[in-house]
mmCIF file of C-alpha atoms and ligand atoms in Angstrom:
data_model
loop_
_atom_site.group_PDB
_atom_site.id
_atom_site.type_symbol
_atom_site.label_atom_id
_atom_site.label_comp_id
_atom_site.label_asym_id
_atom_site.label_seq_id
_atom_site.Cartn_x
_atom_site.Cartn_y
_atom_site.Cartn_z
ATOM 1 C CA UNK K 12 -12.733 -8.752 -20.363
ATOM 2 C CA UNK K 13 -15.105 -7.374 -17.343
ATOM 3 C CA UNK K 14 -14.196 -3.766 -17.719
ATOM 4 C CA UNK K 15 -15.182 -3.149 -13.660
ATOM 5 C CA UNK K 16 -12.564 -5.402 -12.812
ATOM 6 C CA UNK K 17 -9.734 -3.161 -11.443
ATOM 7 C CA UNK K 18 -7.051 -3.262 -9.592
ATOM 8 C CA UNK K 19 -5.591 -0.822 -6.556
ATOM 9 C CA UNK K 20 -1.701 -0.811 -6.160
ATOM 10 C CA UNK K 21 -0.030 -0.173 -2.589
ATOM 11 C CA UNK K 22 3.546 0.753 -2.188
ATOM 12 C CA UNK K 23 5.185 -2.447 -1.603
ATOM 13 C CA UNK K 24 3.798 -3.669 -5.272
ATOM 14 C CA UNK K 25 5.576 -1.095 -6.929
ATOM 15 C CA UNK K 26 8.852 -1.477 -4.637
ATOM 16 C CA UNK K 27 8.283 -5.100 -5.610
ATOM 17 C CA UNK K 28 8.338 -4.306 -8.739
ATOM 18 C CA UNK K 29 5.140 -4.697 -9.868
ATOM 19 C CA UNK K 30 4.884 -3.674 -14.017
ATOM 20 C CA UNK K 31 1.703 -2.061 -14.535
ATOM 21 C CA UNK K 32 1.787 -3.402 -18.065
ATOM 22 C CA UNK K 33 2.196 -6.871 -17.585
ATOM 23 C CA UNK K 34 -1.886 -6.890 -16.651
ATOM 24 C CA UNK K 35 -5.122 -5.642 -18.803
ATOM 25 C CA UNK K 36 -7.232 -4.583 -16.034
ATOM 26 C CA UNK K 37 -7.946 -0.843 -15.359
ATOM 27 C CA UNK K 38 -5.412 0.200 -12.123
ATOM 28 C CA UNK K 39 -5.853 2.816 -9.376
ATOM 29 C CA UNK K 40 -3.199 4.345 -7.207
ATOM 30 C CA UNK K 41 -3.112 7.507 -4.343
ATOM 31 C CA UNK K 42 -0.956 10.582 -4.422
ATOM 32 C CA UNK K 43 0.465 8.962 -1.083
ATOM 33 C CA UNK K 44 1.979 5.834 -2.899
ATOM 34 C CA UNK K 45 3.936 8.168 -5.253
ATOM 35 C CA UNK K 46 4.754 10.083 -2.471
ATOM 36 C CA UNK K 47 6.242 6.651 -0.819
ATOM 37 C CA UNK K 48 8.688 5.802 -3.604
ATOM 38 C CA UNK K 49 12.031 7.042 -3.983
ATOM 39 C CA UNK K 50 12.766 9.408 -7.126
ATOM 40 C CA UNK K 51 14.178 8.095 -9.929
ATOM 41 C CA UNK K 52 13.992 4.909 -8.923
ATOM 42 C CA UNK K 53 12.536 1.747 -11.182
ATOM 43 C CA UNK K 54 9.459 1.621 -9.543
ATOM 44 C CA UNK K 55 9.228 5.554 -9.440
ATOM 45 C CA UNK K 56 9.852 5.344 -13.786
ATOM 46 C CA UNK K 57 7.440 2.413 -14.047
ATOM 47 C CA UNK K 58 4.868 4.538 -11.612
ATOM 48 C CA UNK K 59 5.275 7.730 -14.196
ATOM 49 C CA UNK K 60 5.351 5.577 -17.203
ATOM 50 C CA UNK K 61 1.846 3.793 -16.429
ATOM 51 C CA UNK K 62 0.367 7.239 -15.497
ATOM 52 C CA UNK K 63 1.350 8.730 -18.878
ATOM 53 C CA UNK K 64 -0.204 5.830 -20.667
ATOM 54 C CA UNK K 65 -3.517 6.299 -19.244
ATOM 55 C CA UNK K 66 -3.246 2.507 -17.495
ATOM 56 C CA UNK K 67 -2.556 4.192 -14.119
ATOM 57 C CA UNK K 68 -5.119 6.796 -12.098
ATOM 58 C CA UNK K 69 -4.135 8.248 -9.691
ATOM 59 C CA UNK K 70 -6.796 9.291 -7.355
ATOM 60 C CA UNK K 71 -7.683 10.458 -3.857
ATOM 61 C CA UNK K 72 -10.567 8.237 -2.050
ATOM 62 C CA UNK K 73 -12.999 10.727 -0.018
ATOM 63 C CA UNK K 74 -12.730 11.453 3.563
ATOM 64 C CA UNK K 75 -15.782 9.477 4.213
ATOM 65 C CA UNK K 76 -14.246 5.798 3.145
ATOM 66 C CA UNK K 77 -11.163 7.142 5.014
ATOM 67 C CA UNK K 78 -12.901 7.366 8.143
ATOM 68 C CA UNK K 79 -14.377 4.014 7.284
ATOM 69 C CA UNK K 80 -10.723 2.217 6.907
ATOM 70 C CA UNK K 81 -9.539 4.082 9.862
ATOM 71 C CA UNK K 82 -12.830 2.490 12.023
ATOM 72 C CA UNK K 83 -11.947 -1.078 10.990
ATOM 73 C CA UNK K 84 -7.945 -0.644 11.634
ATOM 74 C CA UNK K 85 -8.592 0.598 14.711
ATOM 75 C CA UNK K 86 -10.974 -2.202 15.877
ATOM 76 C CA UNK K 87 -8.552 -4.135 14.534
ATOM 77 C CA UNK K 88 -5.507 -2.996 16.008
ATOM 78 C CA UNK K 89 -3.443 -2.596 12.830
ATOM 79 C CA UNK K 90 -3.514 1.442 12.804
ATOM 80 C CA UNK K 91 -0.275 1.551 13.963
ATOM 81 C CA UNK K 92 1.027 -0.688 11.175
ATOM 82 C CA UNK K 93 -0.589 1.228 8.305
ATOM 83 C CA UNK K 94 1.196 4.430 6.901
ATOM 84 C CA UNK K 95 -1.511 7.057 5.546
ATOM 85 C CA UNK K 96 -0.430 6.048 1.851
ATOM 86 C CA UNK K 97 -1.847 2.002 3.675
ATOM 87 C CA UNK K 98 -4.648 4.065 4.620
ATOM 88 C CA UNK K 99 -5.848 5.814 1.422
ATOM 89 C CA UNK K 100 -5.469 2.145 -1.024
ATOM 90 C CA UNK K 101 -7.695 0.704 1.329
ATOM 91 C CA UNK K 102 -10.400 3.583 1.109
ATOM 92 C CA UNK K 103 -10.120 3.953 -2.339
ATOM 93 C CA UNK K 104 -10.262 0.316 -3.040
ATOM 94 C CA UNK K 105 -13.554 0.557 -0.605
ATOM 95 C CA UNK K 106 -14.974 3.670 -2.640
ATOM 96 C CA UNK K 107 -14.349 2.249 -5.799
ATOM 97 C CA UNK K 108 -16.500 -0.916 -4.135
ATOM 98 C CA UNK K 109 -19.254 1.304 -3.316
ATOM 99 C CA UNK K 110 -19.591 1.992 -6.806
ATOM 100 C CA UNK K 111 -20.175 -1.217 -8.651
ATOM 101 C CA UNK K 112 -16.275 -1.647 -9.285
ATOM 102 C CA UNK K 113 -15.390 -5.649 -8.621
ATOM 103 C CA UNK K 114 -12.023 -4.173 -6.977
ATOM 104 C CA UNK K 115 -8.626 -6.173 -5.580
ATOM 105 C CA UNK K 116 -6.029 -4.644 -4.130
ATOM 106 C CA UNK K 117 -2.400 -6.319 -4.828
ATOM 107 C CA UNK K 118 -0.943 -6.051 -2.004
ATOM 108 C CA UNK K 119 2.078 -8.212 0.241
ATOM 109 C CA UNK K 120 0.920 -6.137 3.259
ATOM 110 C CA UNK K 121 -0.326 -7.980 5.759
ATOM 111 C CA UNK K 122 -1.693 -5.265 7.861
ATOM 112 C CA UNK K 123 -3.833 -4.121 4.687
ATOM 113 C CA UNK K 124 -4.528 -7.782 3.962
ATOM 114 C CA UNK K 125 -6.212 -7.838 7.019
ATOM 115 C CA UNK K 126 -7.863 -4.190 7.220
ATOM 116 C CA UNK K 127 -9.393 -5.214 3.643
ATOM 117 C CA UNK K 128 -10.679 -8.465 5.259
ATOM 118 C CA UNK K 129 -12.540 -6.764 7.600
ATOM 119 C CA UNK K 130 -14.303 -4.415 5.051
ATOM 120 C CA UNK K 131 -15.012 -6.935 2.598
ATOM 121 C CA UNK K 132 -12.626 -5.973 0.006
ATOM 122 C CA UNK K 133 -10.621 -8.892 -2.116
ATOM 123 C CA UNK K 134 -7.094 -8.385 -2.021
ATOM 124 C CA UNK K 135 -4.331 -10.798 -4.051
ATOM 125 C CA UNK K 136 -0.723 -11.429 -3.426
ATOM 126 C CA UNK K 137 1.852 -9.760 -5.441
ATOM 127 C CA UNK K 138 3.444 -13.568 -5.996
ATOM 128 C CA UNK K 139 -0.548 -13.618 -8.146
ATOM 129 C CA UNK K 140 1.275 -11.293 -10.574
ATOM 130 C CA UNK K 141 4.327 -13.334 -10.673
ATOM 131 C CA UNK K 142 6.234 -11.288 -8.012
ATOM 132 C CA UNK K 143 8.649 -13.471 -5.877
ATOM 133 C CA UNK K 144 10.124 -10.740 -3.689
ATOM 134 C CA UNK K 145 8.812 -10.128 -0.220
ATOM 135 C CA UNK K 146 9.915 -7.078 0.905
ATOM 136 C CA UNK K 147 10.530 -6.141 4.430
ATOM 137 C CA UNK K 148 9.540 -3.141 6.187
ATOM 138 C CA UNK K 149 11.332 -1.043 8.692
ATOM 139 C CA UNK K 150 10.073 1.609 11.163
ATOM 140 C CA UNK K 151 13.082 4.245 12.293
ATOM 141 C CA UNK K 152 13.001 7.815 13.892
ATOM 142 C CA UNK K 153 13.714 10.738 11.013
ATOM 143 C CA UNK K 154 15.229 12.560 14.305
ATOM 144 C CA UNK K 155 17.710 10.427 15.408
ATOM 145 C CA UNK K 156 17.946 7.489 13.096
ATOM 146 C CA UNK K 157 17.188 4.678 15.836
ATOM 147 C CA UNK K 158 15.481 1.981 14.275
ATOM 148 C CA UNK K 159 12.558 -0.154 15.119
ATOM 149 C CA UNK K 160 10.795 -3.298 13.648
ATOM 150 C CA UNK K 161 8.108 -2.896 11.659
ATOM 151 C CA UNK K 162 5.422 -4.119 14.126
ATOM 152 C CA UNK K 163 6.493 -1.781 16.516
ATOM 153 C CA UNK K 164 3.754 -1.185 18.891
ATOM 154 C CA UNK K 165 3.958 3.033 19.577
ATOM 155 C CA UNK K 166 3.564 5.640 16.451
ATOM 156 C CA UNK K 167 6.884 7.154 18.595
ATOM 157 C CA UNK K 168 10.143 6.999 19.461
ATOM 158 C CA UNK K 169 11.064 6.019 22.445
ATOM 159 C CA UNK K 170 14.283 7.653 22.441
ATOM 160 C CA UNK K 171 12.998 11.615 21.557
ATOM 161 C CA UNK K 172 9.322 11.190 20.973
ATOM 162 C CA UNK K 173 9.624 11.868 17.071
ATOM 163 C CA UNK K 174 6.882 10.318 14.875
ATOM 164 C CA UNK K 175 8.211 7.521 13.223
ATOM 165 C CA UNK K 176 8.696 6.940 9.403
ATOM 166 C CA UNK K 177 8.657 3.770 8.071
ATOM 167 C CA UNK K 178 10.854 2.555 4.447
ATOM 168 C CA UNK K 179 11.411 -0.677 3.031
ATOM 169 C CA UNK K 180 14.308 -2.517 4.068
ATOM 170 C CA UNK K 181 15.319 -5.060 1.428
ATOM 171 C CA UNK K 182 13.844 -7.479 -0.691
ATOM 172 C CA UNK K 183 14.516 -11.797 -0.543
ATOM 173 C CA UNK K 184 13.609 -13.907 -3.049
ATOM 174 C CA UNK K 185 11.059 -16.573 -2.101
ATOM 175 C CA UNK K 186 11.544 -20.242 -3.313
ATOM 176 C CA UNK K 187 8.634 -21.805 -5.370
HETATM 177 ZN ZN1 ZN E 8 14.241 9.466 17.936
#
């Protein structure tokens, strides 16, 4: 087993229900992606579980591979598509790069898909770790509930100027 071979973890992989024990390979998270799942939830238990065993880390990238990710999203055009949870995988993933780690990031996203791309980081599909959910995501207004779709173009509503939040939607089972 190459022991730099790790793996970073977004939010839709655990929604998706990733199972951090169902791989060997070391795995990174950010405080953000806890942040992004619901409490008490099965991803949320699996999330706590892997942490406890040691298989998880959770750790924050640096500000400087931050500002790095936020360069190439922006040339890009895909900042308004990543949440700062989308933000911090990608710049950890990058950091852990910098540092002689041979990194992926599992990941359904398409928005970090293409961010990684761009910065030269690998990135494999959850349906790599057997995962045959897609799940959908939704933008809508914490103020006054008015939804959006997820590639909504402004980081506002349109309705009372709120920042929108963004939460997935539901999950459909993809054929073979
Ligand atoms: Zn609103």
């Amino acid at each position: 087993m190459n022991e730099k071979r790790v793996i970073v973890l977004d939010t839709s992989a655990f929604v998706a229900g990733f199972d951090p024990f169902s791989i060997s390979e070391k795995q990174y998270t950010v405080p953000l992606v806890r942040d992004e799942l619901s409490k008490g939830s099965m991803s949320w238990i699996r999330f706590k579980a892997a942490v406890e065993n040691g298989l998880l880390k959770v750790k924050k990238p640096d500000k400087v591979f931050v500002e790095k990710v936020r360069e190439a999203a922006t040339f890009l055009g895909d900042s308004f598509f990543l949440s700062k949870a989308d933000m911090q995988v990608l710049a950890l993933a990058l950091q852990l790069k910098t540092r002689g780690c041979e990194v992926s990031i599992a990941t359904d996203d398409y928005s970090i898909q293409n961010v990684a791309n761009q910065l030269g980081v690998k990135f494999a599909s959850l349906a790599t770790f057997g995962i045959r959910f897609r799940s959908k995501w939704v933008r809508y207004c914490p103020a006054c509930h008015k939804k959006y779709p997820a590639d909504y173009k402004h980081e506002r509503c349109e309705v009372c100027g709120t920042m929108l939040k963004r939460k997935m939607l539901r999950k459909t089972t993809l054929k073979e």
